[in-house]
Coordinates of C-alpha atoms and ligand atoms in Angstrom, one line a residue:
X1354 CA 0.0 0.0 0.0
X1355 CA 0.9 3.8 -0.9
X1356 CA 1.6 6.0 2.2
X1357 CA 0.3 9.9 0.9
X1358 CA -0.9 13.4 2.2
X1359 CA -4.4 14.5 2.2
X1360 CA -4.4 17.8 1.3
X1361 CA -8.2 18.5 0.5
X1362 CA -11.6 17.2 1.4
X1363 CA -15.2 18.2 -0.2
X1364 CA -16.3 15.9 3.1
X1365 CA -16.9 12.7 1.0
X1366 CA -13.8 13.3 -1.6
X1367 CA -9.8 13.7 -0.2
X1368 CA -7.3 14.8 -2.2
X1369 CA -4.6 12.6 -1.7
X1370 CA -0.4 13.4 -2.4
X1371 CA 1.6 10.6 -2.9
X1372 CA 5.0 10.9 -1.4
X1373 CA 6.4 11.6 -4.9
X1374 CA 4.0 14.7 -5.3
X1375 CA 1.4 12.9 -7.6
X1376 CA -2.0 14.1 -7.0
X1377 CA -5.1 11.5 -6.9
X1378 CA -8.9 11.2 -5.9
X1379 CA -9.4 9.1 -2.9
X1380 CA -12.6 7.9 -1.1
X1381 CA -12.7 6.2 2.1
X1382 CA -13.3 2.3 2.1
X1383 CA -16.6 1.5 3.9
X1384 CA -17.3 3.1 7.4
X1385 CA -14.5 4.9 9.2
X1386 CA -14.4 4.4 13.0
X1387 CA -11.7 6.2 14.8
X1388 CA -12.2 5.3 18.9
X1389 CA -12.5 7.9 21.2
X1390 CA -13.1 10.5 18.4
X1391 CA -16.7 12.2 18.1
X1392 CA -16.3 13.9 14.9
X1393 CA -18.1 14.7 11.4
X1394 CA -15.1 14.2 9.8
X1395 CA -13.2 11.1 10.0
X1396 CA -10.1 12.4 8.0
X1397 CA -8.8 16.1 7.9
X1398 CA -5.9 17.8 5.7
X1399 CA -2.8 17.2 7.0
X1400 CA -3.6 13.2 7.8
X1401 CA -1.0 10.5 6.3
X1402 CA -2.7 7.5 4.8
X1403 CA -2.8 4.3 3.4
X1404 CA -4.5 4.2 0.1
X1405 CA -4.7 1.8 -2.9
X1406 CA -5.6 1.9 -6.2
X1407 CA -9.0 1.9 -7.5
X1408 CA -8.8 3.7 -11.0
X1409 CA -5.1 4.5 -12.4
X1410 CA -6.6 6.4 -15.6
X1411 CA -9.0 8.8 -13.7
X1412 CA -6.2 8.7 -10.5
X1413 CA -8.7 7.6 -8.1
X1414 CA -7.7 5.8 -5.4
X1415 CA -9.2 4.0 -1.7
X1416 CA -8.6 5.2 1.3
X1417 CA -7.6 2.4 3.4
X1418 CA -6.2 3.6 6.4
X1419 CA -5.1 6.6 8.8
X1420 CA -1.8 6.9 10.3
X1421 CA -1.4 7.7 13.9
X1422 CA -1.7 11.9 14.6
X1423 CA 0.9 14.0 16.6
X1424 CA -1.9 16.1 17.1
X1425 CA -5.1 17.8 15.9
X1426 CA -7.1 21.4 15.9
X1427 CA -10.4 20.2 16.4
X1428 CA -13.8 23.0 16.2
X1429 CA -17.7 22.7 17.2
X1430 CA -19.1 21.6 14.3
X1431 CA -20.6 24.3 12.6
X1432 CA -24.3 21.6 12.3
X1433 CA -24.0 18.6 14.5
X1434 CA -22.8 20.4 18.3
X1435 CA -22.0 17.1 19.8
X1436 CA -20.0 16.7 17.1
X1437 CA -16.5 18.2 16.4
X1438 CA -14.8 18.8 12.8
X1439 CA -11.5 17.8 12.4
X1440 CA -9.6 21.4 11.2
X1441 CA -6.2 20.1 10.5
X1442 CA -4.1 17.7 11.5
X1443 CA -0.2 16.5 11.9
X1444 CA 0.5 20.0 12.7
X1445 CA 4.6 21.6 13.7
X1446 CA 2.7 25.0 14.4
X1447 CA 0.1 27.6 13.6
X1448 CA -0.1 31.4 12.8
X1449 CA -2.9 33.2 13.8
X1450 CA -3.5 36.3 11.8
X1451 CA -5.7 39.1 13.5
X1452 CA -6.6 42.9 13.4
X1453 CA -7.3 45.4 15.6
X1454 CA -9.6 46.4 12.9
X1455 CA -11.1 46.2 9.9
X1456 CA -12.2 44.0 11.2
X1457 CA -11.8 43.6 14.8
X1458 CA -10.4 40.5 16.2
X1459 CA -11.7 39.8 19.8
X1460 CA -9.3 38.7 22.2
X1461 CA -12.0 35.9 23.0
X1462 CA -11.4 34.5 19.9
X1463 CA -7.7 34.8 19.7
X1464 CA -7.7 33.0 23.6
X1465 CA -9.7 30.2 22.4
X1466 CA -8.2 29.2 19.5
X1467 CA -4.9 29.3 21.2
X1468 CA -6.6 27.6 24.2
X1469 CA -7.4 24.5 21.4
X1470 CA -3.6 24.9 20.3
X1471 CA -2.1 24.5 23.8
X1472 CA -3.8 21.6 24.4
X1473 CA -1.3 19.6 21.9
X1474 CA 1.4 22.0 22.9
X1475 CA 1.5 23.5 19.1
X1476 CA 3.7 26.5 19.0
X1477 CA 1.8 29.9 17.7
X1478 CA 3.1 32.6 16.2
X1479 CA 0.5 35.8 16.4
X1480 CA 0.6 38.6 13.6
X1481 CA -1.1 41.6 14.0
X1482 CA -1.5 42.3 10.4
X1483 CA -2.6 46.2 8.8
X1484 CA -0.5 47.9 11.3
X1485 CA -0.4 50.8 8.3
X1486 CA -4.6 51.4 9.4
X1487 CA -3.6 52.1 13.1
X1488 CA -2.9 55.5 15.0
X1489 CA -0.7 55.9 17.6
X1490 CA -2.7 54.7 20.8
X1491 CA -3.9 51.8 18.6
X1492 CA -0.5 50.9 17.5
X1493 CA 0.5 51.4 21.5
X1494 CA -2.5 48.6 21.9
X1495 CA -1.3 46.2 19.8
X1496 CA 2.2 46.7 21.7
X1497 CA 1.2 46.1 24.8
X1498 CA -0.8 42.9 23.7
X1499 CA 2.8 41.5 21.8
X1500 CA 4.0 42.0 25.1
X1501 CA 1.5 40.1 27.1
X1502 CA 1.3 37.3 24.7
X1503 CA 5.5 36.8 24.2
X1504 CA 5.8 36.6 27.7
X1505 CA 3.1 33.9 28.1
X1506 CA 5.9 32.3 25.4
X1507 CA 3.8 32.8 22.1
X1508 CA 5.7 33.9 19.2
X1509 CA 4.0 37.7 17.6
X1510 CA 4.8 39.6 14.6
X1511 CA 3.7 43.0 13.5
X1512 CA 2.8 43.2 9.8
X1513 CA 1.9 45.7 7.0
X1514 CA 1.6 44.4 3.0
X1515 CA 1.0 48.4 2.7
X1516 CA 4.6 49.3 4.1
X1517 CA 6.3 45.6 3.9
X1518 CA 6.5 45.8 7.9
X1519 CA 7.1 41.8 9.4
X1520 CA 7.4 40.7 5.7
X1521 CA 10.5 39.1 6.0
X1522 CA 10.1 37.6 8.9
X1523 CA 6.5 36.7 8.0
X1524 CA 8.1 34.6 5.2
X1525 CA 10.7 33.2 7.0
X1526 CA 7.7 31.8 9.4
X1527 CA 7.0 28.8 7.0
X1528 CA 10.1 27.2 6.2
X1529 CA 10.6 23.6 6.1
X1530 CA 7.1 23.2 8.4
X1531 CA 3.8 22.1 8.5
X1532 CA 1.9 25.3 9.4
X1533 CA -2.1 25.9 10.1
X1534 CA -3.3 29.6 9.4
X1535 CA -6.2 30.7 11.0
X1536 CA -7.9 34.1 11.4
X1537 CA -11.1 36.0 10.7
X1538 CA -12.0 36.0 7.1
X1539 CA -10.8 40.5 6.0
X1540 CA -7.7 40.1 8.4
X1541 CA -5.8 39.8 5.3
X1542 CA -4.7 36.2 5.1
X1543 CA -4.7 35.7 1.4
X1544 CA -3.2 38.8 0.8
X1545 CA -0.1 37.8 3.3
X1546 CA 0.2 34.5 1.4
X1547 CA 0.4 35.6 -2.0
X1548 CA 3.0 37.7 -0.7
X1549 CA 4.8 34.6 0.4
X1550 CA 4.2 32.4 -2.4
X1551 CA 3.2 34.7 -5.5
X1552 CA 3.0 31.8 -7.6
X1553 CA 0.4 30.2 -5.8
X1554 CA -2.0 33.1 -6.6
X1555 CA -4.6 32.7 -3.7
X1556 CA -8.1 33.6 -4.9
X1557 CA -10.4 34.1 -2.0
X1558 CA -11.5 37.7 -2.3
X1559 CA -10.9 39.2 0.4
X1560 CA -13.5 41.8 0.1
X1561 CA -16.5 39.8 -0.9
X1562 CA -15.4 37.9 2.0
X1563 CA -15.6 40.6 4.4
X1564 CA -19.2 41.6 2.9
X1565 CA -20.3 38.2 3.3
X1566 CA -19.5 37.8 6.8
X1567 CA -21.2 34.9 8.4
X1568 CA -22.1 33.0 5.0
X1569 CA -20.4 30.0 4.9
X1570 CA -19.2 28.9 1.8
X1571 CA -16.3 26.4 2.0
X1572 CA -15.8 25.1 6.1
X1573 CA -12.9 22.5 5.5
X1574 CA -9.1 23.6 5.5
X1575 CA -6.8 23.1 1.8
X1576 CA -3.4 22.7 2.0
X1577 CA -1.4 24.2 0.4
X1578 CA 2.4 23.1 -1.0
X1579 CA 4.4 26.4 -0.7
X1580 CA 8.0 24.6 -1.8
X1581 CA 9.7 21.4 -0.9
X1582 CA 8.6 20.2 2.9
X1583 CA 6.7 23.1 3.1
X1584 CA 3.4 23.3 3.8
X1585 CA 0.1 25.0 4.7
X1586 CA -3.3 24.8 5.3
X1587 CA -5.7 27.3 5.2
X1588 CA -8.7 27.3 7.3
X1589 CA -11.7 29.2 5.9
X1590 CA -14.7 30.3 8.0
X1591 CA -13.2 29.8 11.6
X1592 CA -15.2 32.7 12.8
X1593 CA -17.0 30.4 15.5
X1594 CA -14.2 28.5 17.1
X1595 CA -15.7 25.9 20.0
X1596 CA -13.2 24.9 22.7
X1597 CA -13.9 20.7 22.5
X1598 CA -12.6 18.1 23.9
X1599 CA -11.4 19.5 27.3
X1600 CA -12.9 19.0 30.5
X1601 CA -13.9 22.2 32.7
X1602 CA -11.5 21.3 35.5
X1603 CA -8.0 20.6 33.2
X1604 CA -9.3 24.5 31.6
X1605 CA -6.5 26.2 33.1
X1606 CA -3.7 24.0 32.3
X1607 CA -4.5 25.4 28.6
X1608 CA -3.6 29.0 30.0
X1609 CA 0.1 28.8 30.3
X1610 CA -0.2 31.9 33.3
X1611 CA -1.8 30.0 34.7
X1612 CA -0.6 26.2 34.1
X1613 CA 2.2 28.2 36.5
X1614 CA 0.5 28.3 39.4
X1615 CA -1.2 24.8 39.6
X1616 CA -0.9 23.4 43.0
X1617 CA -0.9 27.0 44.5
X1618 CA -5.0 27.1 45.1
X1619 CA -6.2 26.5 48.3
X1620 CA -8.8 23.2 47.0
X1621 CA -6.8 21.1 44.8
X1622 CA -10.6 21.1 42.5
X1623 CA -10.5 24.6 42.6
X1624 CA -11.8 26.0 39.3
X1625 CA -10.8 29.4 39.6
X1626 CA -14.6 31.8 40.2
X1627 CA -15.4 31.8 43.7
X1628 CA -13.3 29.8 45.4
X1629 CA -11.3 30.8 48.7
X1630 CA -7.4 31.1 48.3
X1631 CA -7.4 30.9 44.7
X1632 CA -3.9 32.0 43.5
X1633 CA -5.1 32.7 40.3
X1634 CA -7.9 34.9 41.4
X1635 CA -5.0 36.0 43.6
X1636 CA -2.5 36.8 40.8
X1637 CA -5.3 38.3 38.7
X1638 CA -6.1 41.3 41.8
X1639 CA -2.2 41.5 41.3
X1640 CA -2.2 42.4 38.1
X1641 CA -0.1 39.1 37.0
X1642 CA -2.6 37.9 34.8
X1643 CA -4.3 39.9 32.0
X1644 CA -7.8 40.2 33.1
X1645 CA -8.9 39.9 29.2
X1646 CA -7.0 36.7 29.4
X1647 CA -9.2 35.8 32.5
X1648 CA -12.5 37.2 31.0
X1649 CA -11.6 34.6 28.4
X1650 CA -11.2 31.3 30.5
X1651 CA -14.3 32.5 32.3
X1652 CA -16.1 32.7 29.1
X1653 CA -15.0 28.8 27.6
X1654 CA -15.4 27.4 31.2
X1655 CA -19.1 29.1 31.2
X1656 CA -19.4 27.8 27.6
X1657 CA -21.1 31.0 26.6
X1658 CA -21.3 32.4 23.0
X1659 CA -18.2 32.2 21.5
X1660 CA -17.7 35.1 20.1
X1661 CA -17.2 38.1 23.0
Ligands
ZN541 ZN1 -7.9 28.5 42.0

């Protein structure tokens, strides 16, 4: 049996990459059952497989099996809620694009998805992208929040297509790795990526995109081959991100500020609200932790809405 890629899914169709780089049609053989795993998808881009041949002339090929995962960004699915979609898999790290505005990224948003990341230990980087749109005490905002977030060991870059600020580096993020990108649709993410790989000549409009807000066209991640060993996934219509998969009281070992303090709290089930000699209620009235960042746990542990 062939070992390959998938790259693409319609949600009954994969697109499959052989290790050589050929590209074929694959469809999964009979029912998939994966244990422990309550998803809609069995398979997700990024999974390694075992396929066969079914049709050389029109490529298509059988999906046989699925290689074991390193690890897996997993979302509510956006029709079945006991159900999670499987985003991406197989990951070495993600970059999560964001604006202050135009449109506004909420911190919510940015805490939970790196709340689902954390729980596999994938490294994100964070760009605040169209830093050209911001004035001064908007550019002094995004500093400050670069500063909170590198010191709670997240990579961040500042970026600008208008004025090439971060492009470099931006580029140099990709290299040789396995990269999910996520962000609101208008932050500018297929803009940035045609920047880093012209020839791939992205077209999601960016601006119909932004108009359409909320209408979901495409939900599953492509991948994308930027060069040799090099590779990334885009994730369209992430705007609702659901934290799965993690139980209310292991919450806080997802929050690296406060992963630090475990064992401190007075009750060893302590779950961080109300609770007498909390240290992280404690190092929150200090000022330690960021109360957006703790506005944020609040919110997944209360399951509320999950956009704030
Ligand atoms: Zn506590």
């Amino acid at each position: 049996m062939e070992k390959g890629l998938i790259m693409r899914s319609t949600g009954s169709w994969y697109e499959v990459r052989s290790e050589s780089g050929e590209i074929f049609s694959g469809r999964l053989k009979g029912k998939f059952k994966i244990k422990g795993m309550q998803t809609s998808n069995p398979i997700a881009v990024g999974d390694w497989v075992h396929y066969s041949m079914e049709d050389e002339t029109h490529k298509h090929v059988i999906i046989e099996d699925i290689l074991p995962r390193s690890n897996y960004i997993i979302r509510k699915s956006v029709h079945k809620t006991a159900h999670g979609q499987l985003m991406a898999c197989n990951l070495d790290q993600a970059v999560f694009i964001m604006t202050l505005k135009m449109p506004k990224t909420s911190l919510g948003f940015l805490d939970r998805f790196l709340v689902t990341a954390e729980a596999f230990r994938i490294p994100v980087t964070i760009v605040f992208n169209k830093m050209d749109l911001l004035n001064e005490s908007e550019q002094e905002e995004v500093f400050e929040l670069a500063a909170l977030y590198e010191e709670l060991g997240y990579g961040v870059l500042l970026t600008s297509v208008e004025t090439g600020v971060g492009m470099e580096e931006f580029k140099h993020l990709f290299k040789l790795k396995v990269t999910l990108l996520a962000g609101h649709s208008g932050v500018g993410k297929s803009t940035l990526l045609n920047q880093v790989s012209p020839q791939l000549n992205i077209k999601t409009s960016e601006i119909s995109d932004f108009a359409k807000k909320g209408v979901h066209t495409t939900t599953y991640a492509t991948m994308w081959e930027l060069e040799k060993d090099t590779f990334l996934i885009d994730s369209p219509g992430i705007n609702e991100l659901g934290v799965m998969e993690i139980e209310e009281d292991e919450l806080s070992h997802y929050f690296p500020e406060m992963r630090a303090l475990l064992g401190e709290c007075k009750f060893n089930n302590c779950r961080h609200v109300r609770e007498p000699g909390c240290a992280v209620i404690h190092a929150l009235e200090e000022g330690e932790i960021a109360t957006s960042r703790y506005l944020s746990y609040l919110s997944i542990l209360e399951n509320k809405d999950n956009r704030r």
